[in-house]
Short mmCIF file of N, CA and C and ligand atoms in Angstrom, two decimals:
data_model
loop_
_atom_site.label_atom_id
_atom_site.label_comp_id
_atom_site.label_asym_id
_atom_site.label_seq_id
_atom_site.Cartn_x
_atom_site.Cartn_y
_atom_site.Cartn_z
N GLY A 18 -5.08 10.53 10.64
CA GLY A 18 -6.06 11.14 10.87
C GLY A 18 -7.30 10.09 11.60
N PHE A 19 -8.25 10.85 11.94
CA PHE A 19 -8.81 9.97 13.58
C PHE A 19 -10.00 9.43 12.31
N HIS A 20 -10.17 9.40 11.44
CA HIS A 20 -10.99 8.22 10.70
C HIS A 20 -9.79 7.57 9.69
N MET A 21 -9.42 6.15 9.93
CA MET A 21 -8.39 5.22 9.00
C MET A 21 -9.16 4.81 7.95
N GLY A 22 -10.58 4.83 7.68
CA GLY A 22 -10.65 3.95 6.01
C GLY A 22 -11.55 3.31 6.54
N ARG A 23 -11.84 2.73 7.77
CA ARG A 23 -12.34 1.41 8.35
C ARG A 23 -13.84 1.55 8.69
N ASP A 24 -14.68 0.98 8.37
CA ASP A 24 -15.95 0.93 9.32
C ASP A 24 -16.04 -0.30 10.13
N LEU A 25 -16.41 -0.17 11.47
CA LEU A 25 -17.00 -1.32 12.17
C LEU A 25 -17.58 -2.45 11.27
N PRO A 26 -17.26 -3.54 11.52
CA PRO A 26 -16.66 -4.75 10.62
C PRO A 26 -18.99 -5.27 10.48
N VAL A 27 -19.06 -5.73 9.60
CA VAL A 27 -20.49 -6.24 9.50
C VAL A 27 -20.63 -7.70 10.23
N VAL A 28 -20.89 -8.69 10.89
CA VAL A 28 -20.57 -9.77 11.13
C VAL A 28 -22.40 -10.27 11.17
N VAL A 29 -21.99 -11.48 10.57
CA VAL A 29 -23.39 -12.41 10.26
C VAL A 29 -23.13 -13.42 10.26
N ASP A 30 -24.15 -13.52 10.88
CA ASP A 30 -24.28 -15.51 11.56
C ASP A 30 -24.88 -16.38 10.24
N VAL A 31 -24.08 -17.28 9.64
CA VAL A 31 -24.26 -17.73 9.02
C VAL A 31 -24.70 -19.52 9.20
N PRO A 32 -25.80 -20.19 9.18
CA PRO A 32 -25.88 -21.66 9.89
C PRO A 32 -25.67 -22.42 9.01
N THR A 33 -25.77 -22.19 7.72
CA THR A 33 -26.15 -23.62 6.29
C THR A 33 -25.40 -22.72 5.32
N ALA A 34 -24.65 -24.01 4.51
CA ALA A 34 -23.94 -23.60 2.96
C ALA A 34 -25.08 -22.58 2.43
N ASP A 35 -26.35 -22.98 2.14
CA ASP A 35 -27.32 -22.42 1.61
C ASP A 35 -27.38 -20.46 1.87
N ASP A 36 -27.21 -20.74 2.94
CA ASP A 36 -27.43 -19.28 4.00
C ASP A 36 -26.35 -18.39 3.04
N MET A 37 -24.73 -19.17 3.13
CA MET A 37 -23.60 -18.54 2.40
C MET A 37 -23.68 -17.96 1.51
N GLN A 38 -24.70 -19.25 0.66
CA GLN A 38 -24.85 -19.01 -0.87
C GLN A 38 -25.45 -17.40 -0.79
N ARG A 39 -26.78 -17.14 -0.35
CA ARG A 39 -27.58 -16.63 0.33
C ARG A 39 -26.84 -14.99 0.21
N LEU A 40 -25.87 -14.93 1.19
CA LEU A 40 -24.90 -13.92 1.40
C LEU A 40 -24.75 -13.63 0.30
N GLY A 41 -23.96 -14.37 -0.01
CA GLY A 41 -23.18 -13.58 -1.32
C GLY A 41 -24.07 -13.40 -2.22
N ARG A 42 -25.17 -13.82 -2.33
CA ARG A 42 -26.35 -13.13 -3.49
C ARG A 42 -26.39 -11.93 -2.86
N ARG A 43 -26.03 -11.41 -1.48
CA ARG A 43 -27.04 -9.86 -1.16
C ARG A 43 -25.78 -9.40 -1.63
N LEU A 44 -24.36 -9.53 -1.07
CA LEU A 44 -23.66 -8.72 -1.57
C LEU A 44 -23.38 -8.45 -2.82
N ALA A 45 -23.84 -9.44 -3.67
CA ALA A 45 -23.39 -8.92 -5.36
C ALA A 45 -24.09 -7.99 -5.51
N ARG A 46 -25.09 -7.25 -4.93
CA ARG A 46 -26.21 -6.33 -5.04
C ARG A 46 -24.93 -4.95 -5.06
N LEU A 47 -24.25 -4.94 -3.97
CA LEU A 47 -23.61 -3.90 -3.58
C LEU A 47 -22.20 -3.79 -4.32
N LEU A 48 -21.63 -4.68 -5.27
CA LEU A 48 -20.56 -4.82 -5.55
C LEU A 48 -20.65 -4.22 -7.36
N ARG A 49 -19.15 -3.40 -7.23
CA ARG A 49 -19.29 -2.79 -8.59
C ARG A 49 -17.73 -3.10 -9.44
N LYS A 50 -18.21 -2.32 -11.27
CA LYS A 50 -16.46 -3.14 -11.70
C LYS A 50 -15.80 -2.78 -10.71
N GLY A 51 -14.19 -3.19 -11.01
CA GLY A 51 -13.04 -3.02 -9.88
C GLY A 51 -12.81 -3.03 -8.40
N ASP A 52 -13.65 -3.76 -7.72
CA ASP A 52 -13.93 -3.71 -6.81
C ASP A 52 -12.60 -5.41 -6.55
N VAL A 53 -11.83 -5.01 -5.25
CA VAL A 53 -11.45 -6.38 -4.92
C VAL A 53 -12.24 -6.81 -3.52
N ILE A 54 -11.76 -8.13 -3.55
CA ILE A 54 -12.56 -8.81 -1.86
C ILE A 54 -11.61 -9.56 -2.12
N VAL A 55 -11.43 -9.43 -0.64
CA VAL A 55 -10.41 -10.98 0.01
C VAL A 55 -11.07 -11.71 0.82
N ALA A 56 -11.38 -13.25 0.96
CA ALA A 56 -11.76 -14.02 1.32
C ALA A 56 -11.03 -14.74 2.26
N SER A 57 -10.28 -14.71 3.67
CA SER A 57 -9.99 -15.43 3.97
C SER A 57 -10.90 -16.49 5.14
N GLY A 58 -10.15 -18.07 5.68
CA GLY A 58 -10.74 -18.36 6.70
C GLY A 58 -9.92 -19.60 6.29
N ASP A 59 -9.72 -20.98 7.16
CA ASP A 59 -9.25 -21.96 6.80
C ASP A 59 -9.97 -22.73 5.79
N LEU A 60 -9.56 -23.90 4.90
CA LEU A 60 -9.69 -24.49 4.24
C LEU A 60 -11.40 -24.79 4.77
N GLY A 61 -12.38 -25.27 3.81
CA GLY A 61 -13.54 -25.35 4.22
C GLY A 61 -14.73 -24.64 5.41
N ALA A 62 -13.81 -23.44 5.24
CA ALA A 62 -14.90 -22.53 6.04
C ALA A 62 -15.58 -21.54 5.53
N GLY A 63 -16.30 -21.92 3.86
CA GLY A 63 -16.71 -21.45 3.18
C GLY A 63 -16.24 -20.26 1.77
N LYS A 64 -15.28 -20.06 1.73
CA LYS A 64 -15.06 -19.15 0.80
C LYS A 64 -15.46 -19.59 -0.59
N THR A 65 -15.13 -20.38 -0.69
CA THR A 65 -15.93 -20.77 -1.93
C THR A 65 -17.21 -20.69 -2.34
N THR A 66 -17.73 -21.45 -1.53
CA THR A 66 -19.42 -21.37 -1.50
C THR A 66 -19.77 -20.34 -1.24
N LEU A 67 -19.07 -19.27 -0.73
CA LEU A 67 -19.85 -17.73 -0.87
C LEU A 67 -19.35 -17.22 -2.08
N THR A 68 -18.50 -17.49 -2.90
CA THR A 68 -18.21 -17.09 -3.98
C THR A 68 -19.45 -17.55 -5.07
N GLN A 69 -19.22 -18.61 -4.97
CA GLN A 69 -20.54 -19.02 -5.78
C GLN A 69 -22.14 -18.29 -5.79
N GLY A 70 -22.39 -17.64 -4.14
CA GLY A 70 -23.46 -16.72 -4.43
C GLY A 70 -23.15 -15.40 -5.01
N ILE A 71 -22.02 -14.99 -4.85
CA ILE A 71 -21.92 -14.12 -5.58
C ILE A 71 -21.63 -14.10 -7.11
N GLY A 72 -21.18 -14.96 -7.36
CA GLY A 72 -21.24 -15.11 -8.93
C GLY A 72 -22.64 -15.50 -9.21
N ALA A 73 -23.42 -16.02 -8.26
CA ALA A 73 -24.71 -16.18 -9.11
C ALA A 73 -25.37 -14.64 -9.22
N GLY A 74 -25.26 -14.10 -8.04
CA GLY A 74 -25.81 -12.41 -7.55
C GLY A 74 -25.45 -11.75 -9.01
N LEU A 75 -23.72 -12.08 -9.60
CA LEU A 75 -23.70 -11.21 -10.86
C LEU A 75 -23.88 -11.70 -12.24
N ASP A 76 -24.60 -12.91 -11.80
CA ASP A 76 -24.44 -12.90 -13.21
C ASP A 76 -23.42 -13.54 -14.26
N VAL A 77 -22.64 -14.48 -13.62
CA VAL A 77 -21.89 -14.54 -14.63
C VAL A 77 -21.99 -15.89 -14.97
N GLU A 78 -20.99 -16.30 -15.90
CA GLU A 78 -21.17 -17.91 -16.50
C GLU A 78 -20.35 -18.44 -15.45
N GLY A 79 -20.66 -19.87 -14.80
CA GLY A 79 -20.18 -20.51 -14.43
C GLY A 79 -19.34 -21.94 -14.84
N PRO A 80 -19.29 -22.86 -14.60
CA PRO A 80 -19.60 -22.96 -12.50
C PRO A 80 -18.20 -22.31 -12.02
N VAL A 81 -18.85 -21.96 -10.57
CA VAL A 81 -17.88 -21.16 -10.12
C VAL A 81 -17.16 -22.35 -9.00
N ILE A 82 -16.19 -22.51 -9.31
CA ILE A 82 -15.64 -24.09 -8.53
C ILE A 82 -14.16 -23.54 -7.35
N SER A 83 -13.69 -24.46 -6.83
CA SER A 83 -12.20 -23.76 -6.44
C SER A 83 -11.49 -23.82 -7.40
N PRO A 84 -10.26 -22.67 -7.44
CA PRO A 84 -9.35 -23.01 -8.48
C PRO A 84 -8.59 -23.64 -7.79
N THR A 85 -8.30 -24.73 -6.96
CA THR A 85 -7.21 -25.82 -6.56
C THR A 85 -6.05 -25.80 -7.36
N PHE A 86 -6.20 -25.88 -8.40
CA PHE A 86 -5.09 -26.16 -9.54
C PHE A 86 -4.89 -25.05 -10.57
N VAL A 87 -4.91 -24.40 -10.61
CA VAL A 87 -4.89 -22.95 -11.37
C VAL A 87 -5.14 -21.59 -10.30
N LEU A 88 -4.14 -20.75 -10.55
CA LEU A 88 -4.26 -19.89 -9.44
C LEU A 88 -5.40 -19.10 -9.93
N SER A 89 -6.24 -19.28 -10.62
CA SER A 89 -7.23 -18.22 -11.12
C SER A 89 -8.57 -18.06 -12.52
N ARG A 90 -9.30 -18.36 -12.14
CA ARG A 90 -10.28 -18.36 -13.41
C ARG A 90 -10.79 -17.07 -13.44
N VAL A 91 -11.67 -16.97 -14.71
CA VAL A 91 -12.34 -15.58 -15.20
C VAL A 91 -13.64 -16.31 -15.68
N HIS A 92 -14.83 -15.62 -14.84
CA HIS A 92 -16.68 -15.86 -15.20
C HIS A 92 -16.56 -14.41 -15.65
N PRO A 93 -16.75 -14.65 -17.39
CA PRO A 93 -17.60 -13.48 -17.37
C PRO A 93 -19.13 -13.12 -17.82
N ALA A 94 -18.96 -11.87 -17.47
CA ALA A 94 -20.96 -11.65 -17.52
C ALA A 94 -21.60 -11.80 -18.55
N ARG A 95 -22.60 -12.35 -17.95
CA ARG A 95 -23.76 -12.74 -18.97
C ARG A 95 -24.54 -11.93 -19.61
N GLY A 96 -24.49 -10.07 -18.90
CA GLY A 96 -24.64 -8.97 -19.18
C GLY A 96 -23.74 -8.01 -19.33
N ASP A 97 -24.38 -6.86 -18.99
CA ASP A 97 -23.41 -5.61 -18.60
C ASP A 97 -22.40 -5.63 -17.35
N GLY A 98 -23.06 -6.42 -16.18
CA GLY A 98 -22.29 -6.25 -15.30
C GLY A 98 -20.47 -6.56 -15.11
N PRO A 99 -20.03 -6.69 -14.09
CA PRO A 99 -18.84 -6.95 -13.50
C PRO A 99 -18.55 -8.40 -14.41
N ALA A 100 -17.42 -8.84 -14.75
CA ALA A 100 -16.84 -9.84 -14.45
C ALA A 100 -16.67 -10.96 -12.97
N LEU A 101 -16.23 -11.75 -13.19
CA LEU A 101 -15.87 -12.29 -11.57
C LEU A 101 -14.56 -12.48 -12.12
N VAL A 102 -13.72 -12.11 -11.07
CA VAL A 102 -12.28 -13.05 -11.12
C VAL A 102 -11.74 -13.63 -10.35
N HIS A 103 -11.80 -14.86 -10.42
CA HIS A 103 -11.67 -15.77 -8.71
C HIS A 103 -10.24 -15.95 -8.57
N VAL A 104 -9.51 -15.82 -7.83
CA VAL A 104 -7.95 -16.35 -7.25
C VAL A 104 -8.01 -17.30 -6.10
N ASP A 105 -7.76 -18.13 -6.35
CA ASP A 105 -7.15 -18.94 -4.99
C ASP A 105 -6.01 -19.10 -4.30
N ALA A 106 -5.34 -17.73 -3.81
CA ALA A 106 -4.12 -17.52 -3.13
C ALA A 106 -3.75 -18.88 -2.09
N TYR A 107 -4.80 -19.52 -1.49
CA TYR A 107 -5.12 -19.81 -0.20
C TYR A 107 -3.36 -20.71 0.44
N ARG A 108 -2.76 -21.57 -0.65
CA ARG A 108 -1.96 -22.20 -0.91
C ARG A 108 -0.62 -21.56 -1.55
N LEU A 109 -0.54 -20.41 -1.27
CA LEU A 109 0.72 -19.42 -1.80
C LEU A 109 1.06 -18.86 -0.81
N GLY A 110 0.61 -18.83 0.47
CA GLY A 110 1.00 -18.20 1.40
C GLY A 110 0.90 -16.53 1.29
N GLY A 111 2.06 -16.17 1.91
CA GLY A 111 1.72 -14.69 1.75
C GLY A 111 1.99 -13.25 1.17
N SER A 112 2.74 -14.71 -0.09
CA SER A 112 3.74 -13.57 -1.22
C SER A 112 2.47 -13.13 -2.04
N LEU A 113 2.08 -12.30 -2.55
CA LEU A 113 0.75 -12.16 -3.62
C LEU A 113 0.07 -10.73 -3.75
N GLU A 114 1.10 -10.46 -4.92
CA GLU A 114 0.29 -8.97 -5.15
C GLU A 114 -0.38 -9.06 -6.14
N LEU A 115 -1.74 -7.97 -6.54
CA LEU A 115 -2.35 -7.84 -7.56
C LEU A 115 -1.67 -7.79 -9.03
N ALA A 116 -0.45 -7.69 -9.03
CA ALA A 116 0.03 -7.12 -10.26
C ALA A 116 0.67 -8.35 -10.83
N ASP A 117 1.18 -9.41 -9.76
CA ASP A 117 1.59 -11.24 -10.38
C ASP A 117 0.63 -11.79 -10.83
N ILE A 118 -0.82 -11.29 -10.78
CA ILE A 118 -1.87 -12.46 -11.36
C ILE A 118 -2.48 -11.85 -12.58
N ASP A 119 -1.77 -12.98 -13.36
CA ASP A 119 -1.31 -12.51 -14.96
C ASP A 119 -3.07 -12.78 -15.48
N LEU A 120 -3.97 -11.88 -15.37
CA LEU A 120 -5.11 -12.37 -15.96
C LEU A 120 -5.26 -11.97 -17.45
N ASP A 121 -6.36 -12.75 -18.11
CA ASP A 121 -6.95 -12.08 -19.41
C ASP A 121 -7.90 -11.21 -19.23
N ALA A 122 -8.93 -11.17 -18.20
CA ALA A 122 -9.71 -10.06 -18.00
C ALA A 122 -9.17 -9.03 -17.55
N SER A 123 -9.29 -7.75 -17.54
CA SER A 123 -9.24 -6.49 -17.07
C SER A 123 -9.73 -6.21 -15.73
N LEU A 124 -8.72 -6.03 -14.47
CA LEU A 124 -9.39 -5.99 -13.47
C LEU A 124 -10.87 -4.72 -13.37
N ALA A 125 -10.17 -3.49 -13.79
CA ALA A 125 -11.27 -2.54 -13.76
C ALA A 125 -12.46 -2.90 -14.40
N ASP A 126 -12.73 -3.74 -15.43
CA ASP A 126 -14.11 -4.60 -15.40
C ASP A 126 -14.50 -5.63 -14.77
N SER A 127 -13.97 -5.91 -13.87
CA SER A 127 -14.51 -7.18 -13.18
C SER A 127 -14.31 -6.84 -11.26
N VAL A 128 -15.20 -7.59 -10.87
CA VAL A 128 -15.02 -8.06 -9.24
C VAL A 128 -13.84 -8.98 -9.28
N THR A 129 -12.99 -8.87 -8.42
CA THR A 129 -11.98 -9.67 -8.29
C THR A 129 -12.22 -10.49 -6.79
N LEU A 130 -12.19 -11.75 -6.91
CA LEU A 130 -12.02 -12.63 -5.45
C LEU A 130 -11.10 -13.01 -4.95
N ILE A 131 -10.09 -13.12 -3.72
CA ILE A 131 -9.28 -14.11 -3.52
C ILE A 131 -8.92 -14.38 -2.79
N GLU A 132 -9.08 -15.78 -2.45
CA GLU A 132 -9.31 -16.79 -1.30
C GLU A 132 -7.65 -17.03 -0.77
N TRP A 133 -7.43 -16.55 0.32
CA TRP A 133 -6.49 -16.44 1.22
C TRP A 133 -6.85 -17.32 2.17
N GLY A 134 -5.38 -17.44 3.34
CA GLY A 134 -5.27 -17.93 4.26
C GLY A 134 -5.81 -17.03 5.26
N HIS A 135 -4.71 -16.53 6.00
CA HIS A 135 -5.62 -15.43 6.61
C HIS A 135 -4.02 -13.89 6.14
N GLY A 136 -4.08 -12.96 7.15
CA GLY A 136 -3.61 -11.90 7.57
C GLY A 136 -3.06 -11.56 5.82
N LEU A 137 -2.30 -10.40 6.13
CA LEU A 137 -1.19 -9.98 4.99
C LEU A 137 -1.90 -9.34 3.98
N ALA A 138 -3.33 -9.18 3.78
CA ALA A 138 -3.73 -8.25 2.63
C ALA A 138 -3.96 -7.14 2.21
N GLU A 139 -3.05 -6.51 3.29
CA GLU A 139 -3.16 -5.05 3.13
C GLU A 139 -2.19 -4.23 1.50
N TRP A 140 -1.53 -5.54 1.35
CA TRP A 140 -0.59 -4.74 0.06
C TRP A 140 -1.25 -4.81 -1.42
N LEU A 141 -2.53 -5.69 -1.30
CA LEU A 141 -3.16 -6.12 -2.77
C LEU A 141 -3.84 -4.93 -2.85
N ALA A 142 -4.48 -4.34 -1.92
CA ALA A 142 -5.21 -2.65 -2.98
C ALA A 142 -5.56 -1.51 -1.41
N ASP A 143 -5.99 -0.67 -1.62
CA ASP A 143 -6.07 0.09 -0.21
C ASP A 143 -7.66 0.34 -0.21
N ASP A 144 -8.09 -0.08 -1.54
CA ASP A 144 -9.50 -0.23 -1.15
C ASP A 144 -9.77 -1.77 -1.30
N ARG A 145 -10.61 -2.15 -0.15
CA ARG A 145 -10.97 -3.59 -0.41
C ARG A 145 -12.02 -3.80 0.45
N LEU A 146 -11.96 -5.23 -0.02
CA LEU A 146 -13.56 -5.66 1.14
C LEU A 146 -12.84 -6.94 1.44
N GLU A 147 -12.58 -6.40 3.29
CA GLU A 147 -11.71 -8.11 3.64
C GLU A 147 -13.39 -8.60 3.78
N ILE A 148 -12.96 -10.35 4.12
CA ILE A 148 -14.18 -11.17 4.32
C ILE A 148 -13.25 -12.09 5.06
N ASP A 149 -13.97 -12.20 6.79
CA ASP A 149 -13.42 -13.36 7.28
C ASP A 149 -14.32 -14.29 8.07
N ILE A 150 -13.86 -15.57 7.75
CA ILE A 150 -15.42 -16.83 7.52
C ILE A 150 -14.36 -17.39 8.71
N VAL A 151 -15.11 -17.39 9.89
CA VAL A 151 -14.44 -18.27 11.26
C VAL A 151 -15.42 -19.43 11.12
N ARG A 152 -15.21 -20.79 11.17
CA ARG A 152 -16.36 -22.02 11.80
C ARG A 152 -16.53 -21.97 12.84
N GLY A 153 -17.68 -22.48 13.27
CA GLY A 153 -18.19 -22.77 14.64
C GLY A 153 -17.13 -24.21 14.49
N VAL A 154 -17.58 -24.58 16.42
CA VAL A 154 -16.71 -25.91 17.01
C VAL A 154 -16.82 -26.91 16.10
N ASP A 155 -18.42 -27.17 16.54
CA ASP A 155 -19.13 -28.48 16.18
C ASP A 155 -20.23 -28.06 15.60
N SER A 156 -20.92 -27.80 15.01
CA SER A 156 -21.80 -27.56 14.03
C SER A 156 -21.36 -26.73 12.49
N ASP A 157 -22.22 -26.65 11.82
CA ASP A 157 -21.79 -25.99 10.56
C ASP A 157 -22.01 -24.37 10.45
N GLN A 158 -21.95 -23.69 11.92
CA GLN A 158 -22.30 -22.45 12.05
C GLN A 158 -21.13 -21.55 11.54
N ARG A 159 -20.80 -20.55 10.58
CA ARG A 159 -19.69 -20.11 10.36
C ARG A 159 -20.59 -18.38 10.75
N THR A 160 -19.65 -17.56 10.82
CA THR A 160 -20.03 -16.25 11.71
C THR A 160 -18.78 -15.70 10.21
N VAL A 161 -19.39 -15.10 9.88
CA VAL A 161 -18.79 -13.87 8.89
C VAL A 161 -18.50 -12.68 9.13
N TYR A 162 -17.01 -12.44 9.03
CA TYR A 162 -16.63 -10.84 9.33
C TYR A 162 -16.57 -9.85 8.06
N LEU A 163 -17.33 -8.88 7.81
CA LEU A 163 -16.96 -8.42 6.37
C LEU A 163 -16.78 -7.03 6.55
N THR A 164 -15.38 -6.66 6.69
CA THR A 164 -14.93 -4.77 6.04
C THR A 164 -14.17 -4.39 5.33
N GLY A 165 -14.67 -3.32 5.45
CA GLY A 165 -14.18 -2.46 4.22
C GLY A 165 -13.40 -1.65 4.57
N PHE A 166 -12.13 -1.51 3.64
CA PHE A 166 -10.86 -0.21 3.46
C PHE A 166 -11.19 0.85 2.80
N GLY A 167 -10.83 1.75 3.05
CA GLY A 167 -10.82 2.83 1.96
C GLY A 167 -11.44 3.32 1.53
N PRO A 168 -12.26 4.27 0.58
CA PRO A 168 -12.98 5.20 0.24
C PRO A 168 -14.00 4.64 -0.24
N ARG A 169 -13.59 3.81 -1.03
CA ARG A 169 -14.56 3.06 -1.71
C ARG A 169 -16.02 2.12 -1.11
N TRP A 170 -15.65 1.92 0.53
CA TRP A 170 -15.90 0.90 1.21
C TRP A 170 -16.86 1.61 1.91
N ALA A 171 -16.74 3.13 2.27
CA ALA A 171 -16.68 3.94 3.38
C ALA A 171 -18.89 3.62 3.44
N GLY A 172 -19.34 2.87 3.98
CA GLY A 172 -20.91 3.28 4.50
C GLY A 172 -21.24 1.96 3.52
N ALA A 173 -20.35 1.86 2.56
CA ALA A 173 -20.79 0.97 1.26
C ALA A 173 -21.74 -0.34 1.85
N LEU A 174 -21.52 -1.37 3.11
CA LEU A 174 -21.92 -2.32 3.90
C LEU A 174 -23.44 -2.25 4.70
N ASP A 175 -23.48 -0.34 4.51
CA ASP A 175 -24.70 -0.66 5.69
C ASP A 175 -25.76 -1.66 4.94
N ALA A 176 -26.31 -1.61 3.79
CA ALA A 176 -27.29 -2.84 2.91
C ALA A 176 -27.28 -4.07 3.76
N LEU A 177 -26.19 -4.20 4.26
CA LEU A 177 -26.21 -5.97 4.66
C LEU A 177 -26.33 -5.78 6.28
N ARG A 178 -26.15 -4.63 7.24
CA ARG A 178 -26.52 -5.01 8.37
C ARG A 178 -28.04 -4.96 8.84
N GLU A 179 -28.68 -4.45 7.62
CA GLU A 179 -30.22 -5.04 7.85
C GLU A 179 -30.63 -6.33 7.98
N THR A 180 -31.53 -7.08 8.42
CA THR A 180 -31.84 -8.26 8.47
C THR A 180 -31.85 -8.96 7.07
N ARG A 181 -31.95 -10.13 6.56
CA ARG A 181 -32.33 -10.34 5.14
C ARG A 181 -33.49 -10.32 5.24
P1 ADP B 222 -12.62 -22.77 1.13
O1 ADP B 222 -13.38 -22.61 -0.11
O2 ADP B 222 -12.73 -21.88 2.37
O3 ADP B 222 -12.23 -24.07 1.69
P2 ADP B 222 -15.83 -24.03 0.14
O4 ADP B 222 -16.43 -23.36 0.60
O5 ADP B 222 -14.65 -25.30 -0.54
O6 ADP B 222 -14.34 -23.90 1.45
O7 ADP B 222 -16.83 -25.24 1.56
C1 ADP B 222 -17.14 -25.53 2.27
C2 ADP B 222 -17.72 -26.93 2.82
O8 ADP B 222 -18.52 -26.57 4.13
C3 ADP B 222 -19.10 -26.73 1.45
O9 ADP B 222 -19.01 -28.38 1.60
C4 ADP B 222 -20.04 -26.52 2.58
O10 ADP B 222 -21.23 -26.95 2.01
C5 ADP B 222 -20.05 -26.76 3.55
N1 ADP B 222 -20.35 -26.19 5.12
C6 ADP B 222 -21.55 -26.22 5.84
N2 ADP B 222 -22.17 -25.63 6.38
C7 ADP B 222 -22.05 -24.31 5.92
C8 ADP B 222 -22.05 -23.03 5.91
N3 ADP B 222 -22.19 -22.30 7.13
N4 ADP B 222 -21.23 -22.04 5.25
C9 ADP B 222 -20.05 -22.53 4.00
N5 ADP B 222 -20.23 -23.84 4.01
C10 ADP B 222 -20.87 -24.93 5.15
MG1 MG B 223 -12.24 -22.40 -1.37
#
């Protein structure tokens, strides 16, 4: 059809690591059980830093740290909200499918965030939030592009378009 289920990306300038955590906390307010987020960007881009802010915003058990030596880590919710399932697929290349992730937590009760290299997220889930983090050349500055795919995300990011 005319509309392919993809809104225009929300583009956010993120000067510091603290600002990246703040963006994660703002994003967390929009998240629901069952959501799938794919965070892409080079090593050191800030995927884990963003995830820390999401974890704080969701009020899950921490600490949220890079799950480099395990594929995934489950952070239970302290309250009734979603758990956070944090997956690091950065080193796996492009061969991951959600069904391959063996988890203790139910994805339906969780927000699942997958740290990723670049591209090939489309088979993970039709409804998904893709976040691409691009580093500044010579500064701490990052530019974050958030794009929602599928009915779940239609218009869902509008609150982030407003300034903090
Ligand atoms: P990734 O998970 O993408 O490999 P991390 O979040 O682990 O990246 O690391 C990002 C590093 O860059 C952290 O040490 C963080 O403090 C630092 N940093 C500096 N400026 C920023 C920024 N604007 N946004 C995010 N991280 C930043
Ligand atoms: Mg990381």
